[in-house]
Amino acid sequence: MSQKPNQQSAPGAILNDQQWNAITQAMAGLNRDQLTWVSGYAAGMAAAQSGAVASSAGANAVSSAPAPTLTILYGSQTGNAKGLAQQFQAKAEEAGYNSKLVSMADYKPRQLKSETHVALFVSTHGEGDAPDDAIELHEFVAGKKAPKLNNTKYAVMGLGDSSYEFFCQTGKDFDASLAKLGATSIIERADLDVDYDADAQTWIDKLIDALKEDLTAKAPVAVTAQTGSAVQGAPTQSYTKKAPYTATLLESQKITGRDSVKDIRHIEISLEGSGITYQAGDALGVWFKNAAGLVQEFISLLSLNADAEVTIGDSQFTLAEALSSKLELTLSYPNFIKAYQSATGSESLATLMEDKAQLRTYMAERQLIDIVRDHPGKLTEQQLVDALRPLTPRLYSIASSQSEVEEEVHLTVAHVDYEAFGHRHQGGASGFLCEYLEENGEVEVFIEPNDNFRLPESPDTPVIMVGPGTGIAPFRAFMQERDAQDAEGKNWLFFGNPHFTQDFLYQVEWQGYVKSGLLDKITLAFSRDQQEKVYVQHRLLEHGKDVYQWLEDGAHFYVCGDATHMAKDVENALISIVQEHGNKSEADAKAYIVTLRKAKRYQKDVY
């Protein structure tokens, strides 16, 4: 409950009435902890002005020595690194440490030289790339202008996916760069895989303990009330990754033509009665079950007992239950090969593991079942379970706005379905959503907020959207939202796919937006409809003069889709456009793009 100071006149000649009224008005509504902090802050200011040390009686929380501050930085593409950084700061507050939490996008790199203790939480995406909000700091610490950091202590937590070659590369880069600059590592870097929860908590607890001697002795008590004010976390949803909502499938409709090489589905899921809310730009996390046929093949190939009891963590399941809904059975990754080879003693796998490059190529072309087919062996039910990593949900860009669809959420899903090595292969989540989940069937979901992919605050701001293939999904949500807002800002869509007649996703809807005037321009790139392949980056270059003028007029530029090739090609095209039509050098054009990114006018949702 808030407290208000007693209303009384200004005390003597110390304050005049105007000053007194200003102070009482500013303090009205503050709670006890806030009032305590203000008293300490004011006493500290008085001490600074007089050159004296505030007495403990006058400033119940000011120490004679300045409190070292723990700076917590995060670089996060989908929110996982941010979430762990927030968890760490909560633990730091409990321990009484003075801390501040800042996105790397909002952090001034030159400030590093003034830091005493830094904890970095950063993800890696694509081919070892830093997330967008970490790019500037990542480049700075590796560059020529980086300062010596001999008085800085640091710790790095990297997040990644071991099925990719450059696992946790951004975290490794930060660790190497900071060490090279003379900073001292507090504890060993953490390289966390997709099933990171337990390892993350262990590392966080270890770091909190390691900081005790440095941060407890000098830390003032009351000042900790201000910690965490640098970044406000997004409102928490009642349903989360660990506690998902059981939704129902309303519709799964193929939206590519009969002769298309792609099977792309429009998925509609009911959230009725859940109270779940989301924003255009967010993702939907989907928990799925592995195909029954795939589960059975694992059991048969390895001559295992489906009803045998196995242990995962503190819980027991039958082997069939564990393989169906608890363990990853599709994506290949090095740790499975190591564990499987160790359990089976496979000599052929041991030989393969000796050549890392060959092993990477082998894994990239195969799912886990292919590895078992190629290298059959004997192991126990528990050994198989221990070799597999926990199932993790897949994230899909949301293709709808709640202003339009209310208690529904829509997705645009490419069904991964192909023949290889004489067998049919499917994606785990896409196969579940597109083939095995029946209408009115249950699916566990949660919202994954994406604050790095948002429409401009003003509906009058123009936007350029580049979304080939299923990258079109969030832009359908953007247009529904702008339609509901009666937005005056101009909208321009770049879309690409193989063929106009087979692969123009949501064609009728886009034509409707053009007819209504909401969509000012639509530029199409159907790569296989002519002899020369044409992609969205080529169309951007063709319309470079107009693209640059839109940017000069304040447009926000969005890219969604493939991170490995498309997103990089689009960025290179954008740099070329700025260089040519802005009459800039390559360095100045790149600086222009950095400025757009820092202003959140260049945002990517890539995978």
Coordinates of C-alpha atoms in Angstrom, one line a residue:
M1 CA 0.0 0.0 0.0
S2 CA 1.4 3.4 -0.9
Q3 CA 2.2 6.0 1.7
K4 CA 1.9 9.7 1.5
P5 CA 4.1 12.1 3.5
N6 CA 2.2 14.3 6.0
Q7 CA 1.0 17.5 4.4
Q8 CA 2.8 20.4 6.1
S9 CA 4.5 23.7 5.3
A10 CA 8.1 23.9 4.2
P11 CA 10.5 23.4 7.1
G12 CA 12.0 26.7 8.0
A13 CA 14.4 28.3 5.6
I14 CA 15.8 25.1 4.3
L15 CA 13.2 24.8 1.5
N16 CA 10.9 27.4 0.0
D17 CA 7.2 26.6 -0.5
Q18 CA 7.7 26.0 -4.3
Q19 CA 10.5 23.5 -3.6
W20 CA 8.6 21.8 -0.8
N21 CA 5.4 21.4 -3.0
A22 CA 7.5 20.0 -5.8
I23 CA 9.1 17.4 -3.5
T24 CA 5.8 16.3 -1.9
Q25 CA 4.1 16.0 -5.3
A26 CA 7.0 13.9 -6.7
M27 CA 7.0 11.6 -3.7
A28 CA 3.2 11.1 -3.5
G29 CA 2.3 7.5 -4.3
L30 CA 5.7 6.0 -3.6
N31 CA 5.8 2.9 -1.5
R32 CA 8.0 2.2 1.5
D33 CA 10.9 0.6 -0.5
Q34 CA 10.8 3.4 -3.0
L35 CA 10.9 6.1 -0.3
T36 CA 13.8 4.3 1.3
W37 CA 15.7 4.3 -2.0
V38 CA 14.9 8.0 -2.6
S39 CA 16.3 8.9 0.9
G40 CA 19.5 7.1 0.2
Y41 CA 19.8 8.7 -3.2
A42 CA 19.3 12.2 -1.8
A43 CA 21.8 11.6 0.9
G44 CA 24.3 10.3 -1.7
M45 CA 23.8 13.5 -3.7
A46 CA 24.4 15.6 -0.6
A47 CA 27.6 13.7 0.2
A48 CA 28.8 14.2 -3.3
Q49 CA 28.2 18.0 -3.1
S50 CA 29.9 18.4 0.2
G51 CA 32.7 15.9 -0.4
A52 CA 31.7 14.2 2.8
V53 CA 30.5 10.6 3.4
A54 CA 26.9 10.4 4.3
S55 CA 26.3 9.1 7.8
S56 CA 24.5 5.8 8.2
A57 CA 21.8 7.5 10.2
G58 CA 21.0 9.9 7.4
A59 CA 21.3 7.5 4.5
N60 CA 20.5 4.0 5.7
A61 CA 22.0 2.4 2.6
V62 CA 25.0 4.4 1.4
S63 CA 28.4 2.7 1.8
S64 CA 31.7 4.6 2.1
A65 CA 32.9 2.7 -1.0
P66 CA 31.0 2.8 -4.4
A67 CA 29.0 -0.3 -5.1
P68 CA 30.3 -2.3 -7.9
T69 CA 27.6 -2.9 -10.5
L70 CA 27.0 -6.2 -12.3
T71 CA 26.0 -5.4 -15.9
I72 CA 23.9 -8.1 -17.5
L73 CA 23.8 -7.9 -21.3
Y74 CA 21.6 -10.0 -23.6
G75 CA 21.5 -10.6 -27.3
S76 CA 18.4 -12.6 -28.2
Q77 CA 16.7 -13.4 -31.5
T78 CA 13.7 -15.3 -30.2
G79 CA 13.7 -14.3 -26.5
N80 CA 15.4 -17.3 -24.9
A81 CA 18.7 -15.4 -24.0
K82 CA 16.6 -12.5 -22.7
G83 CA 14.6 -14.8 -20.5
L84 CA 17.6 -16.4 -19.0
A85 CA 19.2 -13.0 -18.4
Q86 CA 16.1 -11.9 -16.6
Q87 CA 16.2 -15.1 -14.5
F88 CA 19.8 -14.4 -13.7
Q89 CA 19.1 -10.8 -12.6
A90 CA 16.4 -12.0 -10.3
K91 CA 18.9 -14.3 -8.6
A92 CA 21.4 -11.5 -8.4
E93 CA 18.8 -9.3 -6.7
E94 CA 18.1 -12.1 -4.2
A95 CA 21.8 -12.2 -3.5
G96 CA 21.9 -8.5 -2.8
Y97 CA 24.0 -7.6 -5.9
N98 CA 23.7 -4.2 -7.5
S99 CA 22.8 -4.9 -11.2
K100 CA 21.5 -3.5 -14.4
L101 CA 19.9 -5.5 -17.3
V102 CA 20.4 -4.1 -20.8
S103 CA 19.7 -5.3 -24.3
M104 CA 22.9 -5.3 -26.4
A105 CA 21.0 -3.2 -28.9
D106 CA 20.6 -0.4 -26.3
Y107 CA 24.1 -0.7 -24.9
K108 CA 26.9 1.7 -25.9
P109 CA 29.9 -0.5 -26.7
R110 CA 32.5 2.1 -25.5
Q111 CA 30.9 1.8 -22.0
L112 CA 32.6 -1.6 -21.7
K113 CA 35.9 0.0 -20.5
S114 CA 34.0 1.3 -17.4
E115 CA 32.5 -2.0 -16.4
T116 CA 33.9 -4.0 -13.5
H117 CA 31.6 -7.1 -13.9
V118 CA 29.7 -8.2 -17.0
A119 CA 27.5 -11.2 -17.7
L120 CA 26.6 -11.9 -21.3
F121 CA 23.7 -14.0 -22.5
V122 CA 23.7 -14.4 -26.2
S123 CA 22.2 -16.8 -28.8
T124 CA 23.5 -17.9 -32.2
H125 CA 21.4 -18.3 -35.3
G126 CA 22.0 -19.2 -39.0
E127 CA 25.5 -20.0 -39.9
G128 CA 27.1 -18.8 -36.6
D129 CA 25.6 -15.4 -36.9
A130 CA 25.0 -13.0 -34.0
P131 CA 21.4 -12.0 -33.3
D132 CA 20.4 -8.6 -34.7
D133 CA 20.5 -6.9 -31.3
A134 CA 24.1 -8.1 -30.6
I135 CA 25.7 -7.3 -34.0
E136 CA 27.1 -3.9 -33.1
L137 CA 28.7 -5.1 -29.8
H138 CA 29.9 -8.3 -31.4
E139 CA 31.7 -6.4 -34.1
F140 CA 33.0 -3.8 -31.6
V141 CA 34.8 -6.2 -29.2
A142 CA 36.4 -7.9 -32.2
G143 CA 37.5 -4.7 -33.9
K144 CA 40.4 -2.3 -33.7
K145 CA 38.6 0.3 -31.6
A146 CA 37.9 -2.1 -28.7
P147 CA 39.6 -0.9 -25.4
K148 CA 41.7 -2.9 -23.0
L149 CA 39.6 -4.5 -20.3
N150 CA 42.2 -5.4 -17.8
N151 CA 39.9 -4.3 -14.9
T152 CA 36.8 -6.2 -16.2
K153 CA 35.6 -9.6 -15.1
Y154 CA 33.1 -11.4 -17.3
A155 CA 31.0 -14.5 -17.9
V156 CA 29.4 -15.7 -21.1
M157 CA 26.4 -18.0 -21.6
G158 CA 25.9 -19.0 -25.2
L159 CA 22.7 -20.6 -26.6
G160 CA 22.6 -22.6 -29.8
D161 CA 21.6 -25.8 -31.5
S162 CA 24.2 -28.5 -31.8
S163 CA 22.6 -29.8 -35.1
Y164 CA 24.2 -26.7 -36.7
E165 CA 27.9 -26.6 -37.5
F166 CA 28.7 -23.3 -35.7
F167 CA 27.2 -24.3 -32.4
C168 CA 27.1 -21.3 -29.9
Q169 CA 29.5 -19.5 -32.1
T170 CA 28.5 -16.0 -31.0
G171 CA 29.1 -16.9 -27.3
K172 CA 32.5 -18.3 -28.2
D173 CA 33.3 -15.2 -30.2
F174 CA 32.5 -12.9 -27.2
D175 CA 34.5 -15.1 -24.9
A176 CA 37.5 -15.0 -27.1
S177 CA 37.3 -11.3 -27.8
L178 CA 36.9 -10.3 -24.1
A179 CA 39.8 -12.5 -23.1
K180 CA 42.0 -11.0 -25.8
L181 CA 41.2 -7.5 -24.5
G182 CA 42.5 -8.5 -21.1
A183 CA 39.2 -9.2 -19.3
T184 CA 39.2 -12.0 -16.7
S185 CA 36.7 -14.9 -17.0
I186 CA 34.8 -15.5 -13.8
I187 CA 33.6 -19.0 -14.6
E188 CA 33.9 -21.2 -17.7
R189 CA 31.7 -20.2 -20.6
A190 CA 28.4 -22.2 -21.0
D191 CA 27.5 -23.5 -24.4
L192 CA 23.9 -24.6 -24.1
D193 CA 21.9 -26.7 -26.5
V194 CA 18.2 -26.6 -27.2
D195 CA 17.4 -28.5 -24.0
Y196 CA 19.1 -25.9 -21.9
D197 CA 16.9 -25.5 -18.8
A198 CA 18.8 -27.6 -16.2
D199 CA 22.3 -26.7 -17.4
A200 CA 21.3 -23.0 -17.5
Q201 CA 20.2 -23.0 -13.9
T202 CA 23.3 -24.8 -12.7
W203 CA 25.5 -22.3 -14.5
I204 CA 23.5 -19.3 -13.1
D205 CA 23.8 -20.6 -9.5
K206 CA 27.5 -21.2 -10.0
L207 CA 28.0 -17.6 -11.3
I208 CA 26.0 -16.1 -8.5
D209 CA 28.2 -17.9 -6.0
A210 CA 31.4 -16.9 -7.8
L211 CA 30.4 -13.2 -7.6
K212 CA 29.8 -13.3 -3.9
E213 CA 33.2 -12.0 -2.7
D214 CA 33.3 -9.2 -5.3
L215 CA 29.7 -7.9 -5.1
T216 CA 28.5 -8.5 -1.5
A217 CA 31.1 -6.8 0.6
K218 CA 30.6 -3.3 -0.9
A219 CA 27.0 -3.5 -2.1
P220 CA 24.7 -1.0 -0.4
V221 CA 21.4 -2.4 0.9
A222 CA 18.9 0.0 -0.4
V223 CA 20.3 0.7 -3.7
T224 CA 19.4 -2.9 -4.8
A225 CA 15.8 -1.6 -4.9
Q226 CA 16.7 0.1 -8.2
T227 CA 18.2 -2.9 -9.9
G228 CA 16.5 -4.2 -13.0
S229 CA 15.1 -0.9 -14.0
A230 CA 17.0 -0.8 -17.2
V231 CA 14.8 -3.2 -19.0
Q232 CA 11.2 -4.1 -18.4
G233 CA 10.2 -7.7 -19.2
A234 CA 7.2 -8.4 -21.4
P235 CA 3.9 -9.1 -19.7
T236 CA 3.9 -12.8 -18.7
Q237 CA 1.4 -15.0 -20.4
S238 CA -0.7 -17.4 -18.3
Y239 CA 0.5 -20.2 -20.6
T240 CA 4.2 -20.7 -21.3
K241 CA 6.7 -23.1 -22.8
K242 CA 6.7 -25.2 -19.6
A243 CA 2.9 -24.8 -19.1
P244 CA 1.4 -24.8 -22.6
Y245 CA -2.3 -24.4 -23.5
T246 CA -4.1 -27.4 -25.0
A247 CA -5.7 -25.9 -28.1
T248 CA -7.6 -27.6 -30.9
L249 CA -7.0 -27.7 -34.6
L250 CA -9.7 -25.9 -36.6
E251 CA -8.4 -26.3 -40.1
S252 CA -5.3 -27.5 -42.1
Q253 CA -5.7 -26.4 -45.7
K254 CA -3.1 -26.8 -48.5
I255 CA -2.5 -23.5 -50.2
T256 CA -0.1 -24.5 -52.9
G257 CA -1.3 -26.0 -56.2
R258 CA -1.6 -29.7 -57.1
D259 CA 1.6 -29.6 -59.2
S260 CA 3.7 -27.5 -56.8
V261 CA 7.0 -28.9 -55.5
K262 CA 6.0 -27.5 -52.1
D263 CA 3.3 -28.6 -49.7
I264 CA 2.4 -25.5 -47.7
R265 CA -0.5 -25.5 -45.3
H266 CA -2.6 -22.7 -43.8
I267 CA -3.3 -23.9 -40.2
E268 CA -6.0 -22.4 -38.0
I269 CA -5.9 -23.2 -34.3
S270 CA -8.6 -22.3 -31.7
L271 CA -7.6 -20.4 -28.5
E272 CA -11.2 -20.0 -27.4
G273 CA -11.5 -19.4 -23.7
S274 CA -7.8 -19.4 -23.0
G275 CA -7.4 -15.7 -22.6
I276 CA -4.2 -15.9 -24.6
T277 CA -3.2 -12.7 -26.4
Y278 CA -0.5 -12.0 -29.0
Q279 CA 0.8 -9.3 -31.2
A280 CA 1.6 -9.2 -34.9
G281 CA 5.2 -10.4 -35.2
D282 CA 5.0 -12.9 -32.4
A283 CA 5.6 -16.7 -32.8
L284 CA 3.6 -19.7 -31.7
G285 CA 5.4 -22.4 -29.9
V286 CA 4.1 -25.9 -30.9
W287 CA 4.7 -29.0 -28.9
F288 CA 4.2 -32.1 -31.1
K289 CA 4.3 -35.8 -31.0
N290 CA 6.6 -38.0 -33.2
A291 CA 4.9 -40.1 -35.8
A292 CA 3.8 -43.5 -34.6
G293 CA 5.4 -45.2 -37.5
L294 CA 8.8 -43.6 -36.7
V295 CA 8.6 -44.6 -33.1
Q296 CA 7.8 -48.2 -34.0
E297 CA 10.7 -48.3 -36.5
F298 CA 13.2 -47.2 -33.8
I299 CA 11.9 -50.0 -31.5
S300 CA 11.9 -52.6 -34.2
L301 CA 15.4 -51.8 -35.7
L302 CA 17.0 -52.0 -32.3
S303 CA 14.9 -55.0 -31.1
L304 CA 13.7 -53.1 -28.0
N305 CA 10.6 -53.5 -25.8
A306 CA 8.0 -50.8 -26.3
D307 CA 6.6 -51.3 -22.8
A308 CA 9.9 -51.3 -21.0
E309 CA 10.1 -48.6 -18.3
V310 CA 12.6 -45.8 -18.8
T311 CA 13.6 -42.8 -16.8
I312 CA 13.9 -39.2 -18.0
G313 CA 14.9 -36.8 -15.2
D314 CA 12.7 -37.7 -12.2
S315 CA 9.9 -39.3 -14.3
Q316 CA 9.2 -42.8 -15.6
F317 CA 7.6 -43.7 -18.9
T318 CA 7.3 -46.6 -21.2
L319 CA 9.8 -46.6 -24.0
A320 CA 7.0 -46.0 -26.5
E321 CA 5.6 -43.0 -24.5
A322 CA 9.1 -41.5 -24.2
L323 CA 9.9 -41.8 -27.9
S324 CA 6.4 -40.5 -28.9
S325 CA 6.3 -37.2 -26.9
K326 CA 9.4 -36.7 -24.8
L327 CA 12.5 -37.2 -27.1
E328 CA 13.8 -35.7 -30.4
L329 CA 13.7 -38.3 -33.2
T330 CA 14.3 -36.2 -36.3
L331 CA 17.0 -33.6 -36.2
S332 CA 20.6 -35.1 -36.2
Y333 CA 23.2 -33.7 -33.9
P334 CA 26.7 -34.8 -32.8
N335 CA 25.9 -35.8 -29.2
F336 CA 23.5 -38.5 -30.4
I337 CA 26.2 -40.0 -32.6
K338 CA 28.7 -40.0 -29.8
A339 CA 26.3 -41.6 -27.3
Y340 CA 24.9 -44.1 -29.8
Q341 CA 28.4 -45.2 -30.9
S342 CA 29.5 -45.5 -27.3
A343 CA 26.5 -47.7 -26.4
T344 CA 26.6 -49.9 -29.5
G345 CA 30.4 -50.0 -30.0
S346 CA 29.8 -49.3 -33.8
E347 CA 33.1 -49.4 -35.6
S348 CA 31.7 -47.8 -38.7
L349 CA 30.5 -44.8 -36.7
A350 CA 33.8 -44.5 -34.8
T351 CA 35.5 -44.2 -38.2
L352 CA 33.1 -41.6 -39.4
M353 CA 33.6 -39.5 -36.2
E354 CA 37.3 -39.2 -36.9
D355 CA 36.6 -36.8 -39.8
K356 CA 34.6 -33.8 -38.5
A357 CA 33.8 -32.3 -41.9
Q358 CA 32.6 -35.7 -43.3
L359 CA 30.5 -36.2 -40.1
R360 CA 28.9 -32.8 -40.6
T361 CA 28.0 -33.5 -44.2
Y362 CA 26.7 -37.0 -43.2
M363 CA 24.4 -35.5 -40.4
A364 CA 23.1 -32.7 -42.6
E365 CA 21.7 -35.2 -45.1
R366 CA 20.2 -37.6 -42.6
Q367 CA 17.7 -37.9 -39.8
L368 CA 18.3 -39.9 -36.7
I369 CA 16.5 -43.0 -38.0
D370 CA 19.0 -43.0 -41.0
I371 CA 21.9 -43.2 -38.6
V372 CA 20.3 -46.2 -36.9
R373 CA 19.6 -47.8 -40.3
D374 CA 23.2 -47.3 -41.5
H375 CA 24.8 -48.4 -38.2
P376 CA 22.6 -51.0 -36.5
G377 CA 23.6 -52.2 -33.1
K378 CA 22.6 -53.5 -29.7
L379 CA 21.8 -51.2 -26.7
T380 CA 19.2 -51.1 -23.9
E381 CA 16.1 -49.1 -23.8
Q382 CA 17.6 -46.7 -21.2
Q383 CA 20.7 -46.3 -23.3
L384 CA 18.7 -45.2 -26.3
V385 CA 16.8 -42.7 -24.1
D386 CA 20.0 -41.3 -22.7
A387 CA 21.4 -40.9 -26.2
L388 CA 18.5 -38.8 -27.3
R389 CA 17.9 -35.2 -26.4
P390 CA 14.6 -33.9 -25.0
L391 CA 11.9 -32.9 -27.5
T392 CA 11.7 -29.1 -27.9
P393 CA 8.8 -27.2 -29.4
R394 CA 9.0 -25.6 -32.8
L395 CA 8.4 -21.9 -33.3
Y396 CA 6.2 -20.6 -36.2
S397 CA 5.7 -17.0 -37.1
I398 CA 2.1 -16.1 -36.5
A399 CA 0.1 -15.4 -39.7
S400 CA -2.8 -13.6 -38.1
S401 CA -3.8 -10.5 -36.1
Q402 CA -6.2 -10.9 -33.2
S403 CA -7.9 -7.7 -34.4
E404 CA -9.0 -9.9 -37.3
V405 CA -9.3 -13.5 -36.0
E406 CA -10.0 -12.9 -32.3
E407 CA -9.6 -16.2 -30.4
E408 CA -7.8 -18.0 -33.2
V409 CA -4.1 -18.1 -34.3
H410 CA -3.1 -18.9 -37.8
L411 CA 0.2 -20.4 -39.2
T412 CA 1.7 -20.9 -42.6
V413 CA 3.6 -24.2 -42.4
A414 CA 5.8 -25.9 -45.0
H415 CA 5.3 -29.7 -44.7
V416 CA 8.8 -31.2 -44.7
D417 CA 8.1 -34.4 -46.7
Y418 CA 10.6 -36.0 -49.0
E419 CA 12.2 -39.3 -50.1
A420 CA 15.8 -40.1 -49.3
F421 CA 17.9 -43.2 -49.1
G422 CA 14.9 -45.3 -50.1
H423 CA 12.6 -44.1 -47.3
R424 CA 10.1 -41.3 -46.7
H425 CA 11.1 -38.5 -44.3
Q426 CA 9.0 -35.9 -42.6
G427 CA 9.6 -33.0 -40.3
G428 CA 8.6 -33.7 -36.7
A429 CA 6.3 -30.7 -36.1
S430 CA 5.3 -30.1 -39.7
G431 CA 4.4 -33.7 -40.2
F432 CA 2.3 -33.6 -36.9
L433 CA 0.5 -30.4 -37.9
C434 CA 0.0 -31.2 -41.6
E435 CA -0.7 -34.9 -41.6
Y436 CA -1.2 -36.6 -38.2
L437 CA -3.2 -34.0 -36.3
E438 CA -6.9 -34.3 -37.2
E439 CA -9.5 -31.6 -37.2
N440 CA -10.5 -30.9 -33.5
G441 CA -7.4 -32.7 -32.4
E442 CA -5.4 -31.3 -29.5
V443 CA -2.1 -29.5 -29.7
E444 CA -0.2 -27.9 -26.9
V445 CA 0.9 -24.3 -27.8
F446 CA 2.2 -21.1 -26.2
I447 CA 3.0 -17.6 -27.4
E448 CA 6.7 -16.7 -27.9
P449 CA 6.8 -12.8 -27.9
N450 CA 9.1 -11.3 -30.5
D451 CA 9.8 -7.6 -29.6
N452 CA 12.4 -7.5 -32.4
F453 CA 9.8 -7.8 -35.0
R454 CA 7.1 -5.2 -34.5
L455 CA 5.1 -2.8 -36.6
P456 CA 5.9 0.9 -36.2
E457 CA 4.2 2.6 -33.3
S458 CA 2.7 5.1 -35.7
P459 CA 0.2 3.6 -38.2
D460 CA 1.2 6.4 -40.6
T461 CA 4.7 5.1 -41.0
P462 CA 5.4 3.3 -44.3
V463 CA 6.6 -0.3 -44.3
I464 CA 8.5 -2.5 -46.7
M465 CA 8.0 -6.3 -46.2
V466 CA 10.2 -8.9 -47.8
G467 CA 8.9 -12.4 -47.3
P468 CA 9.5 -15.2 -49.8
G469 CA 7.9 -18.6 -49.2
T470 CA 6.5 -19.1 -45.7
G471 CA 8.2 -15.9 -44.8
I472 CA 4.9 -14.3 -45.9
A473 CA 3.3 -15.4 -42.6
P474 CA 4.0 -12.4 -40.3
F475 CA 3.2 -10.0 -43.1
R476 CA -0.3 -11.4 -43.4
A477 CA -0.6 -10.6 -39.7
F478 CA 0.9 -7.1 -40.3
M479 CA -1.7 -6.3 -43.0
Q480 CA -4.6 -7.6 -40.9
E481 CA -3.4 -5.3 -38.1
R482 CA -2.9 -2.3 -40.3
D483 CA -6.4 -2.9 -41.8
A484 CA -7.9 -2.9 -38.3
Q485 CA -5.9 0.3 -37.4
D486 CA -7.2 2.1 -40.6
A487 CA -3.5 2.8 -41.0
E488 CA -2.5 5.6 -43.4
G489 CA 1.1 4.5 -43.8
K490 CA 2.1 3.0 -47.2
N491 CA 2.7 -0.7 -47.5
W492 CA 4.9 -2.5 -50.0
L493 CA 5.3 -6.3 -50.2
F494 CA 8.0 -8.3 -51.9
F495 CA 7.1 -12.0 -52.3
G496 CA 8.7 -14.9 -54.1
N497 CA 8.2 -18.6 -54.7
P498 CA 8.9 -21.0 -57.6
H499 CA 5.7 -20.6 -59.7
F500 CA 2.9 -18.0 -60.0
T501 CA 0.2 -20.5 -60.8
Q502 CA 1.2 -23.0 -58.0
D503 CA 2.8 -21.0 -55.3
F504 CA 1.3 -17.6 -54.9
L505 CA 0.4 -17.9 -51.2
Y506 CA -2.8 -16.1 -50.1
Q507 CA -3.1 -14.6 -53.6
V508 CA -6.8 -13.6 -53.2
E509 CA -6.1 -11.8 -49.9
W510 CA -3.2 -9.8 -51.4
Q511 CA -5.2 -8.9 -54.4
G512 CA -8.0 -7.7 -52.1
Y513 CA -5.6 -5.5 -50.2
V514 CA -4.3 -4.0 -53.5
K515 CA -7.9 -3.3 -54.6
S516 CA -8.8 -1.7 -51.3
G517 CA -5.7 0.5 -51.4
L518 CA -4.2 -0.8 -48.2
L519 CA -1.4 -2.5 -50.0
D520 CA 0.2 0.2 -52.2
K521 CA 2.7 -2.0 -54.0
I522 CA 3.3 -5.7 -54.4
T523 CA 6.4 -6.9 -56.2
L524 CA 6.7 -10.6 -57.1
A525 CA 9.6 -12.9 -57.9
F526 CA 8.6 -16.3 -59.2
S527 CA 12.0 -17.9 -59.7
R528 CA 11.1 -20.8 -62.1
D529 CA 8.7 -19.0 -64.4
Q530 CA 11.5 -17.8 -66.7
Q531 CA 14.8 -19.2 -67.9
E532 CA 16.8 -17.0 -65.4
K533 CA 16.0 -17.5 -61.8
V534 CA 14.7 -14.4 -60.2
Y535 CA 14.5 -13.9 -56.4
V536 CA 13.3 -11.1 -54.1
Q537 CA 16.8 -9.6 -53.8
H538 CA 16.8 -9.1 -57.6
R539 CA 13.4 -7.3 -57.5
L540 CA 14.7 -5.1 -54.7
L541 CA 17.6 -4.0 -56.9
E542 CA 15.3 -3.4 -59.8
H543 CA 13.2 -1.1 -57.7
G544 CA 16.2 0.3 -55.8
K545 CA 15.4 4.0 -56.4
D546 CA 11.9 3.7 -54.9
V547 CA 13.1 1.5 -52.1
Y548 CA 15.7 4.1 -51.1
Q549 CA 13.2 6.9 -51.3
W550 CA 10.8 5.0 -49.0
L551 CA 13.6 4.5 -46.5
E552 CA 14.4 8.2 -46.7
D553 CA 10.7 8.9 -46.0
G554 CA 11.0 6.9 -42.8
A555 CA 9.9 3.5 -43.9
H556 CA 10.6 0.4 -41.7
F557 CA 12.1 -2.5 -43.6
Y558 CA 11.2 -6.1 -42.6
V559 CA 12.6 -9.5 -43.7
C560 CA 11.2 -12.9 -42.9
G561 CA 12.4 -16.3 -44.0
D562 CA 15.6 -18.3 -44.7
A563 CA 18.6 -17.0 -42.7
T564 CA 21.3 -18.9 -44.5
H565 CA 21.0 -17.4 -48.0
M566 CA 17.9 -15.2 -48.6
A567 CA 18.3 -12.8 -45.6
K568 CA 22.0 -12.3 -46.4
D569 CA 21.3 -11.7 -50.1
V570 CA 18.6 -9.2 -49.2
E571 CA 20.9 -7.3 -46.9
N572 CA 23.6 -7.2 -49.6
A573 CA 21.0 -5.9 -52.0
L574 CA 19.9 -3.3 -49.5
I575 CA 23.5 -2.1 -49.0
S576 CA 23.9 -1.8 -52.8
I577 CA 20.7 0.2 -53.1
V578 CA 21.8 2.7 -50.4
Q579 CA 25.2 2.9 -51.9
E580 CA 23.9 3.6 -55.5
H581 CA 20.9 5.7 -54.9
G582 CA 22.2 7.5 -51.8
N583 CA 25.5 8.2 -53.5
K584 CA 27.4 6.7 -50.6
S585 CA 30.6 4.7 -50.2
E586 CA 30.2 1.0 -49.2
A587 CA 31.3 1.8 -45.7
D588 CA 28.8 4.7 -45.4
A589 CA 26.0 2.5 -46.9
K590 CA 26.7 -0.2 -44.3
A591 CA 26.7 2.5 -41.6
Y592 CA 23.3 3.6 -42.9
I593 CA 22.0 0.0 -42.5
V594 CA 23.4 -0.1 -38.9
T595 CA 21.5 3.1 -38.2
L596 CA 18.3 1.6 -39.5
R597 CA 18.8 -1.4 -37.3
K598 CA 19.5 0.6 -34.2
A599 CA 16.4 2.6 -34.8
K600 CA 14.5 -0.6 -35.1
R601 CA 13.6 0.3 -38.7
Y602 CA 15.4 -2.8 -40.1
Q603 CA 14.0 -6.0 -38.5
K604 CA 14.4 -9.6 -39.3
D605 CA 12.6 -12.8 -38.4
V606 CA 14.8 -15.5 -39.9
Y607 CA 15.3 -19.2 -39.3

